[in-house]
Structures are given as structure tokens and as C-alpha cells.
Tab-separated table of C-alpha atoms and ligand atoms in Angstrom:
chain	number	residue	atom	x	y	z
A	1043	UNK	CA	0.000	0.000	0.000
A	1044	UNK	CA	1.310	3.699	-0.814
A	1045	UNK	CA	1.289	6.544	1.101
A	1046	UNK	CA	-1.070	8.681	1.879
A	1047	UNK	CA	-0.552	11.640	-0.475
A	1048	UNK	CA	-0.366	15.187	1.307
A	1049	UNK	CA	-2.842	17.169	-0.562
A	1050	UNK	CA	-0.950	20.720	-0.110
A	1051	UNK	CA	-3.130	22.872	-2.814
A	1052	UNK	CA	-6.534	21.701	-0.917
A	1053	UNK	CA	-4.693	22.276	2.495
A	1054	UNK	CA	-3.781	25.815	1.464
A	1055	UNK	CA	-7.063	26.709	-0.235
A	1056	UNK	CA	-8.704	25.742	3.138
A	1057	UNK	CA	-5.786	28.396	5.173
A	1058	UNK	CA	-7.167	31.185	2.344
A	1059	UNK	CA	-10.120	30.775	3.702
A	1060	UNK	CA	-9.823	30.812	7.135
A	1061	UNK	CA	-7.659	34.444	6.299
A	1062	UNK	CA	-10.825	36.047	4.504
A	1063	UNK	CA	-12.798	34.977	7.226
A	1064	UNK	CA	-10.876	36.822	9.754
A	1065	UNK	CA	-9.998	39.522	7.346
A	1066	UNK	CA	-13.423	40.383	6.989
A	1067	UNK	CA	-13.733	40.297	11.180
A	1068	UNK	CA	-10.904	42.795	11.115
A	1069	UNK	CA	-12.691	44.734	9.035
A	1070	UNK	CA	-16.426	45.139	10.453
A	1071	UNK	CA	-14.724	44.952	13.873
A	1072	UNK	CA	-12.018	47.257	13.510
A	1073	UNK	CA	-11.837	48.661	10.047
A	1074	UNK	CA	-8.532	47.742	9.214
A	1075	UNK	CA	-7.582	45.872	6.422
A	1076	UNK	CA	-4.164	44.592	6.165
A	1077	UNK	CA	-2.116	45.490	3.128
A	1078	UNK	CA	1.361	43.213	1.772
A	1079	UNK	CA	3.423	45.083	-0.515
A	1080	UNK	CA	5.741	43.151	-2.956
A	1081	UNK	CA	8.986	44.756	-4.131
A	1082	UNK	CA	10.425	43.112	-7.290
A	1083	UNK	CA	13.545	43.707	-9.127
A	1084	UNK	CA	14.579	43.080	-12.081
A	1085	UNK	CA	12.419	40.509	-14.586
A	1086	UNK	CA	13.298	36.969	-13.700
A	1087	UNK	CA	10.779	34.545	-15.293
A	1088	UNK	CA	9.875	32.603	-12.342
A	1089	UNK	CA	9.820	35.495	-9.894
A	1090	UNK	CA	7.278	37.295	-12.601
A	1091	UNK	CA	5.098	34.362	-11.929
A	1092	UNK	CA	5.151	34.217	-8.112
A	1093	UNK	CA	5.042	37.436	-7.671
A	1094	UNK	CA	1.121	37.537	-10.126
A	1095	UNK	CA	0.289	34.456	-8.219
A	1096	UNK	CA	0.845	36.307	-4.825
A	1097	UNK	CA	-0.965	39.740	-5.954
A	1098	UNK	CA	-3.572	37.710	-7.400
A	1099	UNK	CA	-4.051	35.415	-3.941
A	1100	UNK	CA	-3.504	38.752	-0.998
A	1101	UNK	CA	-6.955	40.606	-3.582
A	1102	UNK	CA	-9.105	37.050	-3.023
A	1103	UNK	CA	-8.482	37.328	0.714
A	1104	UNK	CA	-9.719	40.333	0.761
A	1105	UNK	CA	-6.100	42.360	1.767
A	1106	UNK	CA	-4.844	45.602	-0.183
A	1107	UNK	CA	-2.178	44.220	-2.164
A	1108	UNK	CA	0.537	46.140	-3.370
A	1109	UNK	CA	3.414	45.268	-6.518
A	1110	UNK	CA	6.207	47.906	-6.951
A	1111	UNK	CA	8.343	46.836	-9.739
A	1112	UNK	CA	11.873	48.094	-10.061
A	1113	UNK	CA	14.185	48.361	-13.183
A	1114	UNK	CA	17.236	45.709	-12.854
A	1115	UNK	CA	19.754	48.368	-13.090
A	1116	UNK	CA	18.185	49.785	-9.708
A	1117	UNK	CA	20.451	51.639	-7.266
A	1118	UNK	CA	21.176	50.388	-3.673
A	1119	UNK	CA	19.770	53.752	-2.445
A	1120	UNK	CA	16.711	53.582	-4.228
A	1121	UNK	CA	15.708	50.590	-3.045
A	1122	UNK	CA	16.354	51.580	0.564
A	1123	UNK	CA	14.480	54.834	0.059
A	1124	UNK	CA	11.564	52.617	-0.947
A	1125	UNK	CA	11.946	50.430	2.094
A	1126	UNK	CA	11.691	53.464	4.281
A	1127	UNK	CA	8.453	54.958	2.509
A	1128	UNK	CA	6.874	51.338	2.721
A	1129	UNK	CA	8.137	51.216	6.710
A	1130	UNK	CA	6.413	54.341	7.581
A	1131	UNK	CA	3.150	53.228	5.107
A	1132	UNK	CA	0.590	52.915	7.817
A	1133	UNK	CA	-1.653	51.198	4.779
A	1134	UNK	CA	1.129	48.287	4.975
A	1135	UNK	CA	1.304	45.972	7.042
A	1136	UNK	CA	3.764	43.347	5.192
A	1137	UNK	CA	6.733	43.576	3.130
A	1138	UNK	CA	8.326	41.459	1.307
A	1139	UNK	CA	11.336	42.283	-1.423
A	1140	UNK	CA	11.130	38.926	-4.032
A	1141	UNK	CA	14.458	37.660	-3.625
A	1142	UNK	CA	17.256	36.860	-5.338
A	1143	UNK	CA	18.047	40.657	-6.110
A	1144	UNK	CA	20.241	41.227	-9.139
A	1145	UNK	CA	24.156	41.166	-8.351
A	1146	UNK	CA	25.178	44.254	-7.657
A	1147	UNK	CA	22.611	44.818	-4.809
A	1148	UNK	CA	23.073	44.161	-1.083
A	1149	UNK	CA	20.528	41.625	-0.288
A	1150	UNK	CA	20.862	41.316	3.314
A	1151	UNK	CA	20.997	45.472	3.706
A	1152	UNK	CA	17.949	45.145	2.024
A	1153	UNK	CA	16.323	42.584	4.383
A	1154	UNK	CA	17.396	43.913	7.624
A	1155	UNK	CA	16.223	47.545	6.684
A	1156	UNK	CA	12.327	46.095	6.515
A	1157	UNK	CA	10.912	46.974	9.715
A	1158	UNK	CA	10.849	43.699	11.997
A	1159	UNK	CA	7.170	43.911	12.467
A	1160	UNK	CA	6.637	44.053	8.570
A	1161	UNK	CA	8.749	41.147	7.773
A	1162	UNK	CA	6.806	38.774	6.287
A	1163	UNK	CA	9.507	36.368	5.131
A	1164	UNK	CA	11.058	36.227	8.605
A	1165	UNK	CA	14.565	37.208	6.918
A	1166	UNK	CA	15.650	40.168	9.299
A	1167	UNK	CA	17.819	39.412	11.694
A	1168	UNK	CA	15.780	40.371	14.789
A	1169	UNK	CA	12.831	38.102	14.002
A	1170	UNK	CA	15.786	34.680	13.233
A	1171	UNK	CA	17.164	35.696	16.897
A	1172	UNK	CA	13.841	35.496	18.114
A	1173	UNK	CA	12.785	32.139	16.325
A	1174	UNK	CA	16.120	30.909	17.091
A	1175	UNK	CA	15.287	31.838	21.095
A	1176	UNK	CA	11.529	30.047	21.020
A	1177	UNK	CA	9.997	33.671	20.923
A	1178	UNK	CA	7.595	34.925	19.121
A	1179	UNK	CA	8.387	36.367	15.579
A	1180	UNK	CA	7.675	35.884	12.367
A	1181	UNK	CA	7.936	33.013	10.837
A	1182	UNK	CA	9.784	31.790	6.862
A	1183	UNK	CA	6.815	31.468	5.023
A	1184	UNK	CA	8.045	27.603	3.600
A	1185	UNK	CA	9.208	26.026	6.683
A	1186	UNK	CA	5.387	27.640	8.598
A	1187	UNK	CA	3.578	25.876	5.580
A	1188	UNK	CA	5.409	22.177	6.280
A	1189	UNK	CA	4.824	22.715	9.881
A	1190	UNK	CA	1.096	23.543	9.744
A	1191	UNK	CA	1.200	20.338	7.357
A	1192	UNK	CA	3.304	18.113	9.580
A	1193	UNK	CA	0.844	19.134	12.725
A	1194	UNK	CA	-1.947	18.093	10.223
A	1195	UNK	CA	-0.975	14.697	9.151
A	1196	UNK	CA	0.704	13.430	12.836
A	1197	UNK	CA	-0.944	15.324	15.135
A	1198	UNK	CA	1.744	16.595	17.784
A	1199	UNK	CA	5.297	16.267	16.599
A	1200	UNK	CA	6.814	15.545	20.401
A	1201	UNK	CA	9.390	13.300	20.031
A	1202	UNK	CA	9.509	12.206	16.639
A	1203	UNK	CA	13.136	11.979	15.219
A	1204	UNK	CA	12.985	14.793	11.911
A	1205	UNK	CA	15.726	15.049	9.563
A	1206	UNK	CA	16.177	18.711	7.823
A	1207	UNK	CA	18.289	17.846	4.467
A	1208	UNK	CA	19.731	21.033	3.635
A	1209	UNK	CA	20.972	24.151	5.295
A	1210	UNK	CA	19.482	27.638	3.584
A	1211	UNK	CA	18.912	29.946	5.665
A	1212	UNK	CA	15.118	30.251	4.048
A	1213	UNK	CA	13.744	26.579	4.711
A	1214	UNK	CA	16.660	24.315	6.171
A	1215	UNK	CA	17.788	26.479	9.206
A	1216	UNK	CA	13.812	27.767	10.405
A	1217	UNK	CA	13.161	24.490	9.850
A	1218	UNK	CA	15.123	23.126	12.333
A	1219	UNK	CA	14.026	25.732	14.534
A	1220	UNK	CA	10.351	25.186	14.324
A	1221	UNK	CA	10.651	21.219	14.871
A	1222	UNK	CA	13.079	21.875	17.925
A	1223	UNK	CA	10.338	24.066	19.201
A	1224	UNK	CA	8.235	21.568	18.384
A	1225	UNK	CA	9.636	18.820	20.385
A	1226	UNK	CA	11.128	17.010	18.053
A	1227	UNK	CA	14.629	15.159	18.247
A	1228	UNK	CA	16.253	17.288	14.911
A	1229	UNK	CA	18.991	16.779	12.927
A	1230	UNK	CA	20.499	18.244	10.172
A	1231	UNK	CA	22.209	17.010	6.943
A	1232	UNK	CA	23.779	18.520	4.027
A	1233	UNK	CA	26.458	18.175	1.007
A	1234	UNK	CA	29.044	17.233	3.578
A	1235	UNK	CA	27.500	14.749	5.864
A	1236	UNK	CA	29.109	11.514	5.605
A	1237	UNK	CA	26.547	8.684	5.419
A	1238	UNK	CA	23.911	10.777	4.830
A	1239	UNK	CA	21.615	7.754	4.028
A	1240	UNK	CA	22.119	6.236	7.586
A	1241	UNK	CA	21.365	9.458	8.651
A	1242	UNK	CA	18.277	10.069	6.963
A	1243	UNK	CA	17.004	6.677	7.622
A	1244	UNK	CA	16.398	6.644	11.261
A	1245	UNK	CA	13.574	9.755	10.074
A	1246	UNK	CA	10.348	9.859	11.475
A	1247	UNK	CA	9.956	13.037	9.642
A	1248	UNK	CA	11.905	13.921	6.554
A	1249	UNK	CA	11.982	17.633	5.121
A	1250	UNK	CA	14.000	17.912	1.423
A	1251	UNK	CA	15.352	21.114	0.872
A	1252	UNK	CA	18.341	20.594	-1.125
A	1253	UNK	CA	17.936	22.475	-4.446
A	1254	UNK	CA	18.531	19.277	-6.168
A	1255	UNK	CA	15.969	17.121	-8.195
A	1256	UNK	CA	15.435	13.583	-7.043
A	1257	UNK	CA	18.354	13.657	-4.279
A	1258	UNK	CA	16.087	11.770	-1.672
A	1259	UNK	CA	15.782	8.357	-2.563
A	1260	UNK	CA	13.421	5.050	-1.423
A	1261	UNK	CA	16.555	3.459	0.385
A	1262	UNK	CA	17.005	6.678	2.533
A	1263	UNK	CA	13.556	6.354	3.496
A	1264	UNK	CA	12.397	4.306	7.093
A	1265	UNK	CA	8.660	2.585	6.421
A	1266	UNK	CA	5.780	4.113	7.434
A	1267	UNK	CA	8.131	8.086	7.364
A	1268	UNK	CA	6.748	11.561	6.697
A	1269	UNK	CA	8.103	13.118	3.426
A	1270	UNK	CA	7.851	17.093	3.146
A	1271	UNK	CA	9.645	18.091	-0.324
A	1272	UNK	CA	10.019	21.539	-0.413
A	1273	UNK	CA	12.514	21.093	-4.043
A	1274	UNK	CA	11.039	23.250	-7.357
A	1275	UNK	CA	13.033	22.222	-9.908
A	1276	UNK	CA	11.854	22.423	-13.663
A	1277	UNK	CA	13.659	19.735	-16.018
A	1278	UNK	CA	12.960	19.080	-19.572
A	1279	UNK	CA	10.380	16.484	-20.660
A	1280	UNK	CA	10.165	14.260	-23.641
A	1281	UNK	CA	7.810	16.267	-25.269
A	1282	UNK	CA	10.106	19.389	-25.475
A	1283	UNK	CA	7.919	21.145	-22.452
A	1284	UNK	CA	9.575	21.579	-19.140
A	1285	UNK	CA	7.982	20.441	-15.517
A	1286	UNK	CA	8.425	20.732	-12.252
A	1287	UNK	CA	9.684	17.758	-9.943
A	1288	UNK	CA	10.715	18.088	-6.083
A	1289	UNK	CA	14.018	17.399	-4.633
A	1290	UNK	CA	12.602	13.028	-3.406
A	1291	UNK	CA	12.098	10.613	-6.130
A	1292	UNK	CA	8.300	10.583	-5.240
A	1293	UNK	CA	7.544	7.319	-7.228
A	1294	UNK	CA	9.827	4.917	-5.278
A	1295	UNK	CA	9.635	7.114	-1.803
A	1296	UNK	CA	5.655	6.784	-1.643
A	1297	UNK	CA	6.310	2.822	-2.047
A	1298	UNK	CA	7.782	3.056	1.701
A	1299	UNK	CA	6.370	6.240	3.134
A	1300	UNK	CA	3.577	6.867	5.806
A	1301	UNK	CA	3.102	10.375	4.093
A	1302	UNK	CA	4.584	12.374	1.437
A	1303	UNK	CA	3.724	15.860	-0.286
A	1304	UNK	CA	3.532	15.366	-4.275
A	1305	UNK	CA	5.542	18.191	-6.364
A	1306	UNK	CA	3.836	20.455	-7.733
A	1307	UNK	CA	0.965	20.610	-5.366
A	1308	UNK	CA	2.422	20.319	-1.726
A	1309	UNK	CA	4.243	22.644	-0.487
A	1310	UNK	CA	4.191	25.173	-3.324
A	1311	UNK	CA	0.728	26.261	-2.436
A	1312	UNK	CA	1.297	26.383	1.419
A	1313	UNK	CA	3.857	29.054	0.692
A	1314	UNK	CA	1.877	31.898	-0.383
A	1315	UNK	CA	-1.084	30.943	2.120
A	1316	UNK	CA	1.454	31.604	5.041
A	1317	UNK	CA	2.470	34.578	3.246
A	1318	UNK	CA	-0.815	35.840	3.669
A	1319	UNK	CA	-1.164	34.607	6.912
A	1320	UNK	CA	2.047	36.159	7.790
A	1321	UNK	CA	0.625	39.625	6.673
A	1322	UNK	CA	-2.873	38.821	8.740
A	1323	UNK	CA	-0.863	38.164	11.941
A	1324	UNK	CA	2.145	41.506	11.180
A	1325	UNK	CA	-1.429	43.221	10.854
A	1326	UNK	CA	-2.829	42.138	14.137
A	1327	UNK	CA	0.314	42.729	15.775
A	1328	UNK	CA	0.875	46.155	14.826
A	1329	UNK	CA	-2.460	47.098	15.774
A	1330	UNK	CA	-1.885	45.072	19.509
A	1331	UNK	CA	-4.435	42.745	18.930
A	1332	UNK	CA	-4.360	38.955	19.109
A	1333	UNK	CA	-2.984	36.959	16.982
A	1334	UNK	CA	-5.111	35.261	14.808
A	1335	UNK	CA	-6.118	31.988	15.415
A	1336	UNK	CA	-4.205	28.392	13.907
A	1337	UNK	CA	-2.077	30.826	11.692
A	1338	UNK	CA	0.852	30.948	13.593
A	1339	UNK	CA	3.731	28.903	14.590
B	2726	LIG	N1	12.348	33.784	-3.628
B	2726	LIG	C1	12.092	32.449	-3.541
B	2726	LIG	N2	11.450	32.169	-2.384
B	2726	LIG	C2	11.303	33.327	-1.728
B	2726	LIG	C3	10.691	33.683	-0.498
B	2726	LIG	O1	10.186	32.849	0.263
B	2726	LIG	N3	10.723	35.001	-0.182
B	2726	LIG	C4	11.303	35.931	-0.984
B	2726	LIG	N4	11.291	37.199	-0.567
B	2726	LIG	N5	11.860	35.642	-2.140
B	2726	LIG	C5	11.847	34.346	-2.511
């Protein structure tokens, strides 16, 4: 028998909703509606597309969603002195600068000159210190989404062995963090691990985030263990079109697996429902409310 199959795009469509709903409280209770803006740079492809998709996605919730798009020959300066109007925007409550930047920009300037409070990716350094301490911040929008998932499939996570393959500082090390909090036993593996297989196999709980198509394979994997793969990575097909597989050779994986998240459709769409519920709860926050309810870490 397979695994069950983590259905991420119904999960997250089900998180949208529960954000309208309490958008719309905010609104009739408080008249506040919470605003993301989105700073993009430059016109990669694939951050084009993410960046529609996220626009697209705050509207339907019912937030004020904001795009500023920036020429790729952009100045460091000018990019800060946007940073600073969108910081003192009192109709913005989230921001979030589409990342990577083009070369000759200073990405983590950048990041650390967003106001904590607005930091919906959880990149400034105040809000990692705080994760990293068990306080509250806020929280990588990718590692929130395969937590609320994990909770979701296993119920509470206290004790469970979880192995974090990979070591960005945007999935792999919040990861970690959010599973420690969590009670579980973590650790992490990367390029340099010797007998990373071993490793991997004593898993309860397996998150892939190694950049790297297929790395994760069925003899890594102990029966009846969680798969989360977080991997995006487009590869040619026979038929001359490209598509997108995830970073665990689903196929064999699900053979042996309790659970595992398909590619696309797992934890692509969980991504930009945190985002939004990032911006609800950065809302709620700066307004000293409470925060909203099952949207947080
Ligand atoms: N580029 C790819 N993923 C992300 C993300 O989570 N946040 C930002 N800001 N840029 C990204």
C-alpha cells in the first residue's frame, strides 16, 4: 500500500479561507484591512510568476495588495528609500522584497532595513534571533507551511526523530528551529555529511530542501516516514515542455512512506497561504491585537 498523499493545494485553499474569514472580522470589527506590498527587481521569469500568483491570492483574501516593480539596473539607495516609505506606510502591514536581487545589490541590507514587524519572510535578523530563542516572531513562510502540514498529518510532533536535508537559511535552518520548538529530536544534513543515508534513515519526519531534483531516494527512506519536499526544480520532458519535480524521487519514496507531499501541489501552495497569513498576523500585531487563530507557529 502507498502513502497517503499530502494534498498541499486543498490544504492551502482551506488556510485562504480561514484568512478572509478573519480579514473580513478585522474589518467590520475594527476597520482595518491589512495590506502586503511586494517589491520586485529586475524581470526573472519565475519570480514574474510568483510574484502575479501572490498579488492575485492577498486581492481574493480580501487584503490591499501592493506590486512595486523596479528596473534591474536599480540603485542600492533607491531601493532603501523605498523600504523606508513602505516602513512608515501605515496602509502596509507586510513587506516582502522577491528575492534573489540582481548582483550588484546588497541583499541582506535590504532585508534587515524592513521593519521587523513588517517582515513577512522572517529574513531580518531580529525576528531569526527570536525564532532561534523560542519567541515569538515571524515566521519563513516555507518552513510555517510544512509545519502547519506536519501538525496536520501526525498530530503533535513531540518526540519524533525529523531530519532537515539542507541548510538555507530560508527553509533548512527555520526548519530546524520550528521542529526543535516543536519537540522534536532534529537533525540536520547537508552536502558534507558523511553517510547521509544512515542518517536520513532513522527519520520519522523527513523535510528535502536541497535544491537538487530527485536527491532523496526510497533506500534513505524508514517505512511508514513523513516526506515534506520543499525542491522546485523544472527539467525538460520528452515532449520538449519543461515540468516541475521536487528534490525526493516521489515514485519509489511513496512505495515506503507513511506520508509524502507530491511536487507540484504540496508545499508550493502552502507558501503563499502563510504569506498571507504572515501579513494577517504583522497586521494584528501592529495594531496590539491577538494573533489570529491556527495561523501561527
Ligand atoms: N524567492 C524564492 N522564495 C522566496 C521567499 O520565500 N521570499 C522571498 N522574498 N523571495 C523568494
Amino acid at each position: 500500500m502507498g502513502a497517503q498523499v499530502i494534498d498541499g493545494k486543498a490544504f492551502a485553499s482551506g488556510i485562504r479561507e480561514q484568512i478572509a474569514t478573519q480579514v473580513n472580522q478585522l474589518k467590520s470589527a475594527h476597520n482595518i484591512t491589512p495590506g502586503l506590498a511586494v517589491v520586485l527587481v529586475g524581470e526573472d521569469p519565475a519570480s514574474e510568476v510568483y510574484v502575479r500568483s501572490k498579488g492575485k491570492q492577498t486581492a481574493e483574501a480580501g487584503m490591499k495588495s501592493v506590486e512595486h516593480r523596479l528596473d534591474a539596473d536599480t540603485d542600492q539607495q533607491t531601493l532603501m528609500a523605498l523600504i523606508d516609505n513602505l516602513n512608515n506606510d501605515a496602509s502596509i502591514h507586510g513587506i516582502l522584497v522577491q528575492l534573489p536581487l540582481p548582483d550588484h545589490l546588497d541583499e541582506t541590507a535590504v532585508i534587515n532595513a524592513i521593519t521587523p514587524e513588517k517582515d513577512v519572510d522572517g529574513f531580518h535578523i531580529s525576528n531569526v534571533g527570536l525564532l532561534g530563542t523560542g519567541q515569538k516572531s515571524m515566521v519563513p513562510c516555507t518552513p510555517l507551511g510544512c509545519l502547519m502540514m506536519l501538525r496536520d498529518t501526525l498530530g503533535s510532533l513531540s518526540g519524533c526523530h525529523a531530519v532537515v536535508v539542507g541548510r538555507s537559511n530560508i527553509v533548512g535552518k527555520p526548519m530546524a528551529q520550528l521542529l526543535l520548538n516543536d519537540n522534536c529530536t532534529v537533525t540536520m544534513v547537508h552536502s558534507k555529511t558523511r553517510n547521509i543515508e544512515d542518517v536520513v534513515k532513522t527519520a520519522d519526519i523527513v523535510i528535502a530542501a536541497v535544491g537538487r531534483a530527485e536527491t532523496v531516494k526510497a533506500s534513505w527512506i524508514k517505512q511508514g516516514a513523513c516526506i515534506i519536499d520543499v525542491g522546485i526544480n523544472r527539467i525538460a520532458s520528452k515532449d520538449g515542455k519543461s515540468r516541475i519535480i521536487g528534490d525526493v524521487d516521489f515514485d519509489a519514496c511513496q512505495q515506503i512512506a507513511g506520508a509524502i507531499t507530491p511536487v507540484p501541489g504540496g508545499v508550493g501552495p502552502m507558501t503563499i497561504a502563510c504569506l498571507l497569513a504572515n501579513t494577517l498576523t504583522a497586521c494584528c500585531r501592529i495594531h496590539g491585537l491577538e494573533d489570529p487563530k491556527g495561523l501561527t507557529a
